[in-house]
Short mmCIF file of C-alpha atoms in Angstrom, two decimals:
data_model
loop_
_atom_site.label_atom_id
_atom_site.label_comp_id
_atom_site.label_asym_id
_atom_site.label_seq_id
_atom_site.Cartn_x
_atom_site.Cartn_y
_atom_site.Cartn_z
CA UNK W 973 88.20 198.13 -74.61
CA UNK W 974 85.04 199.86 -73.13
CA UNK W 975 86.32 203.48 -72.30
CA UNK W 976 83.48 203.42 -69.63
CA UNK W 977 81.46 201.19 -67.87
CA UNK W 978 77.55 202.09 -67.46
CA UNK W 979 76.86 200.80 -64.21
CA UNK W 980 79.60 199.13 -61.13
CA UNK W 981 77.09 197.22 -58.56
CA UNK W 982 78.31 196.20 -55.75
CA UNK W 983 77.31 192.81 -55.07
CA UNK W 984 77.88 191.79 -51.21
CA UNK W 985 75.70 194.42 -49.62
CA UNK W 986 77.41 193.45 -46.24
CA UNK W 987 80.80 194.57 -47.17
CA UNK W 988 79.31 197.65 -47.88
CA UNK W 989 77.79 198.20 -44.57
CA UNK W 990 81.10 197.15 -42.86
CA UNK W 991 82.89 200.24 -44.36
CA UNK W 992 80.16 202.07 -45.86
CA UNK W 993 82.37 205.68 -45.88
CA UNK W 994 85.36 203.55 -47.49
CA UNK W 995 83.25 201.86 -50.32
CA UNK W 996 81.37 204.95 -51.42
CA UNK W 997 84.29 207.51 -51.47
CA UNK W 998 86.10 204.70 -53.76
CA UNK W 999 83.21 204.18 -55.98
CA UNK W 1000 82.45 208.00 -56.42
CA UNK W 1001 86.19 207.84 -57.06
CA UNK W 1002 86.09 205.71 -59.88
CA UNK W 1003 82.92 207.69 -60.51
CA UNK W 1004 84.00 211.27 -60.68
CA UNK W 1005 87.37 210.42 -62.63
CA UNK W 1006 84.64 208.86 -65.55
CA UNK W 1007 85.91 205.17 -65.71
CA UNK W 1008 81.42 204.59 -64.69
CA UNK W 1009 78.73 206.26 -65.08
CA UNK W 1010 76.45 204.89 -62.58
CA UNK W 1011 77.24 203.37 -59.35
CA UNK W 1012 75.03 201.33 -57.16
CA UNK W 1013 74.36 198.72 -54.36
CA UNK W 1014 72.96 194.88 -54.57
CA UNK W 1015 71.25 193.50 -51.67
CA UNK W 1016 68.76 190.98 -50.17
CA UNK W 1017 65.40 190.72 -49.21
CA UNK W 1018 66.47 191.05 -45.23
CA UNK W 1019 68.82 194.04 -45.62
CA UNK W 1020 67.68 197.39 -44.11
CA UNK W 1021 66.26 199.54 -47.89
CA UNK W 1022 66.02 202.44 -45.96
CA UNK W 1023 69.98 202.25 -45.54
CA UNK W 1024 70.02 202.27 -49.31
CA UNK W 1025 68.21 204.77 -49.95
CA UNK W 1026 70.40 207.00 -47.81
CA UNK W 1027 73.56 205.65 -49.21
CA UNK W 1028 74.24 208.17 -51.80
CA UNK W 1029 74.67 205.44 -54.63
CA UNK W 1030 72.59 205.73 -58.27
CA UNK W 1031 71.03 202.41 -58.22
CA UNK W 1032 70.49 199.19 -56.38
CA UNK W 1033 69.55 195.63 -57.16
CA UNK W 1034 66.76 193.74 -55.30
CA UNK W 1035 65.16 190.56 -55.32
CA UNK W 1036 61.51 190.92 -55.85
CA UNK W 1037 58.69 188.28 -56.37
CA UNK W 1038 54.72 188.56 -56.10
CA UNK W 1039 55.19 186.07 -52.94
CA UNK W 1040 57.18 188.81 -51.09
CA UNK W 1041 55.09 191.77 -49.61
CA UNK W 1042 57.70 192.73 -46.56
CA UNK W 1043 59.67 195.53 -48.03
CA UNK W 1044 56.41 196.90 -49.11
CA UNK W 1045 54.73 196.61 -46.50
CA UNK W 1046 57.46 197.84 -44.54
CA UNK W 1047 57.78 201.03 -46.95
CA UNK W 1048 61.39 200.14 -47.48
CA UNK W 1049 60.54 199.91 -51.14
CA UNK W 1050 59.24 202.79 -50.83
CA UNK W 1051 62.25 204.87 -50.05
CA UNK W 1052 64.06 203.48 -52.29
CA UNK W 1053 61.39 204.85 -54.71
CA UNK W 1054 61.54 208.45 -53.44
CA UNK W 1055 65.11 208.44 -53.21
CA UNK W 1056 65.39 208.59 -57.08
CA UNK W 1057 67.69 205.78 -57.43
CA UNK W 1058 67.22 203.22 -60.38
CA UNK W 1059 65.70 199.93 -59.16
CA UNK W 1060 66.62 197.04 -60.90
CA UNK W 1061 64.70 193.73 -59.88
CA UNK W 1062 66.04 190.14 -59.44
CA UNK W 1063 64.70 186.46 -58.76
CA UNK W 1064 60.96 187.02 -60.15
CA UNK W 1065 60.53 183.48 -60.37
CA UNK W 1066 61.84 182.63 -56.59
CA UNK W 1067 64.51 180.35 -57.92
CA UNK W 1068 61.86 178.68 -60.05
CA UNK W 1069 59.03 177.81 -57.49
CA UNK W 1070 56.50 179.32 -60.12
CA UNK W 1071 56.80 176.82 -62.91
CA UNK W 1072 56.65 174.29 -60.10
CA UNK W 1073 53.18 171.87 -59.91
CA UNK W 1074 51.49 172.53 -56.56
CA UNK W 1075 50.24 168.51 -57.52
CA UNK W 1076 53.26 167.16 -58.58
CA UNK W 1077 55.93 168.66 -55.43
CA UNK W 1078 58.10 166.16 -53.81
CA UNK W 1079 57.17 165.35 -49.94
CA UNK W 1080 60.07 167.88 -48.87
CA UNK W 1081 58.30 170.84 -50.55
CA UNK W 1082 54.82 170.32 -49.81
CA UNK W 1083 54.99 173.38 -48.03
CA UNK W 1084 54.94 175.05 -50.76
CA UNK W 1085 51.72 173.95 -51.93
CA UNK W 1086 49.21 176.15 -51.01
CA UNK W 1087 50.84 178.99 -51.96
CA UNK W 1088 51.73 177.23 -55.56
CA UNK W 1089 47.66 176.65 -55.82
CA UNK W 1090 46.97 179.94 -55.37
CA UNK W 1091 49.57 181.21 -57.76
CA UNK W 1092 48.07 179.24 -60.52
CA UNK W 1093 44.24 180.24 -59.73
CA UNK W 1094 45.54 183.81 -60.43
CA UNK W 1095 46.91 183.11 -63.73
CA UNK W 1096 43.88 181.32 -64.85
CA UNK W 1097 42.08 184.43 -63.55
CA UNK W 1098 44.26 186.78 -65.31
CA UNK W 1099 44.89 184.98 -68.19
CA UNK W 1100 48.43 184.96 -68.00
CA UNK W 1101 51.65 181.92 -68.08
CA UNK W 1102 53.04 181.78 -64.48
CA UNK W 1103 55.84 183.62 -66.21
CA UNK W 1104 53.97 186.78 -67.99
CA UNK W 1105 52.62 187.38 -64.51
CA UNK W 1106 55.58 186.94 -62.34
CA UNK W 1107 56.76 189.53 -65.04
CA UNK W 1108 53.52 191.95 -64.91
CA UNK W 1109 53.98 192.00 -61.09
CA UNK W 1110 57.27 193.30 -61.33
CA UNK W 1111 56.69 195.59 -63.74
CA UNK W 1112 53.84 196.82 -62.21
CA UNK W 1113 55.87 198.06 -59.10
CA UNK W 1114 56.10 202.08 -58.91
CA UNK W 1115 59.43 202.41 -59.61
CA UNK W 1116 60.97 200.00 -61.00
CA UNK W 1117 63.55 200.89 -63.46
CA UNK W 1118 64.19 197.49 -65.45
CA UNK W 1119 64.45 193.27 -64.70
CA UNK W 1120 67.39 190.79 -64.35
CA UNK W 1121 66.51 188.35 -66.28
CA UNK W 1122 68.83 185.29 -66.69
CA UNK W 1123 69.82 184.06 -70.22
CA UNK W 1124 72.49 181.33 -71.22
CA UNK W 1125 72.16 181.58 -75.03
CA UNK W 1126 70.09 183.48 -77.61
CA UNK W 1127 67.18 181.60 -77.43
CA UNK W 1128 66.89 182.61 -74.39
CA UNK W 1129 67.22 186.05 -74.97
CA UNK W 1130 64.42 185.94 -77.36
CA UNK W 1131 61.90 183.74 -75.11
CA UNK W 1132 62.73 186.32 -72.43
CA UNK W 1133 61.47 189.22 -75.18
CA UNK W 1134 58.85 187.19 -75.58
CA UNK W 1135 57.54 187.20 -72.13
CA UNK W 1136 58.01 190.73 -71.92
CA UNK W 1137 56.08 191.70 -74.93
CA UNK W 1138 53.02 189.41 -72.99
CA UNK W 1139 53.34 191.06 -69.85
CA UNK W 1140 51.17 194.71 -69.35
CA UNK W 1141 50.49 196.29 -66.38
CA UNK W 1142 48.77 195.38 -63.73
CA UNK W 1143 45.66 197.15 -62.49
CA UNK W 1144 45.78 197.94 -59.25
CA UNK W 1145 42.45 196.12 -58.19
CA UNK W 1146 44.58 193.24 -59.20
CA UNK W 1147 47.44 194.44 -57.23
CA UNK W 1148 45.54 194.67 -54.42
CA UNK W 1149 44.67 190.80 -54.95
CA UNK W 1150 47.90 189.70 -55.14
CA UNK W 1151 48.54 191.33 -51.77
CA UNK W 1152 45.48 189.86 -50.49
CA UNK W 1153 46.66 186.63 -51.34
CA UNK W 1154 50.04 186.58 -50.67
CA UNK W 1155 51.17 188.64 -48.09
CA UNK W 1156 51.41 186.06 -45.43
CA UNK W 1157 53.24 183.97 -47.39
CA UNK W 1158 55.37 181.43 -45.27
CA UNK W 1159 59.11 182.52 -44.67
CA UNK W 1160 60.15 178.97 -45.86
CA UNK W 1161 58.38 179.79 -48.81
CA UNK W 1162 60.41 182.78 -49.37
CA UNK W 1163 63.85 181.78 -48.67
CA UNK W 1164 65.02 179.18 -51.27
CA UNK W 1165 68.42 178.31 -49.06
CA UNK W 1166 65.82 176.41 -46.89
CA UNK W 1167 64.26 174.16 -49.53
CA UNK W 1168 65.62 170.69 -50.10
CA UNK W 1169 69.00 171.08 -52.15
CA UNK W 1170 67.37 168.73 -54.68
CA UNK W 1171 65.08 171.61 -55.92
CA UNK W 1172 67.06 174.55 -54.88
#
């Protein structure tokens, strides 16, 4: 009964890219005659951001996560930054692997230790849950529009509050930190399709 939807994302950025004339003139269709508002593009942490930026849509989602410094250190962020477009942000907890115990991992994920370790130093550091500073991170991101934050029932909703009334911005000696830390971080690490399905 909505006379108009707010934002239509895309969500398979590679359909996009087969046809990317055909899927923007139909969106900006939908767009122009007022059924949305906004239109925009989801896509992964491998795609090409600079392709985004160019793309001519209003907003995008992207996985981010204080583990993940390519498409910053890339400057595809970046672009999509100075391009205007609204950046919504996705998977700040890597599929979980924050609340994980670097001391408690099953032999299949041990991998993932040393990065877990280091994680938690930083929150005893900064005085923050492994949440609040997943959170902080993201937030802390030039750019950044607003999070996509999962939520099955209301108490959900209002932990999720919660955690963003705790989170503040990060200074950016401490961004700097973070990036010292974790900017090697191991591509198993960052790809959750590669850890055991048991944990996944």
């Amino acid at each position: 009964g909505m006379p108009q939807l707010d934002l239509l994302m895309l969500h398979h950025f590679d359909e996009y890219l087969r046809q990317p004339d055909e899927v923007l003139a139909a969106m900006q269709e939908l767009k122009d005659n007022g059924d949305v508002r906004f239109i925009g593009l989801s896509a992964y942490s491998f795609h090409d951001y600079g392709e985004i930026a160019a793309s001519g849509f209003d907003a995008t989602q992207i996985p981010v996560n204080l583990f993940d410094w390519r498409q910053i250190d890339n400057g595809g962020f970046d672009q999509l930054r100075k391009s205007g477009m609204m950046i919504f942000v996705r998977s700040v907890y890597l599929q979980g692997l924050i609340f994980m115990d670097a001391e408690k991992l099953e032999p299949a994920m041990q991998f993932a230790k040393p990065t877990l370790q280091k994680f938690r130093a930083l929150c005893e550091t900064y005085r923050l849950s492994p949440a609040a500073l997943a959170l902080s991170y993201a937030l802390s991101l030039p750019g950044v529009t607003s999070l996509v934050l999962g939520s099955e029932n209301p108490e959900q909703v209002r932990q999720n509050v919660q955690l963003l009334e705790s989170a503040h911005m990060l200074t950016a000696a401490q961004m700097s930190e973070i990036r010292e830390q974790f900017h090697d971080t191991p591509a198993n690490v960052l790809d959750p399709s590669a850890w055991p399905k048991a944990t996944s």
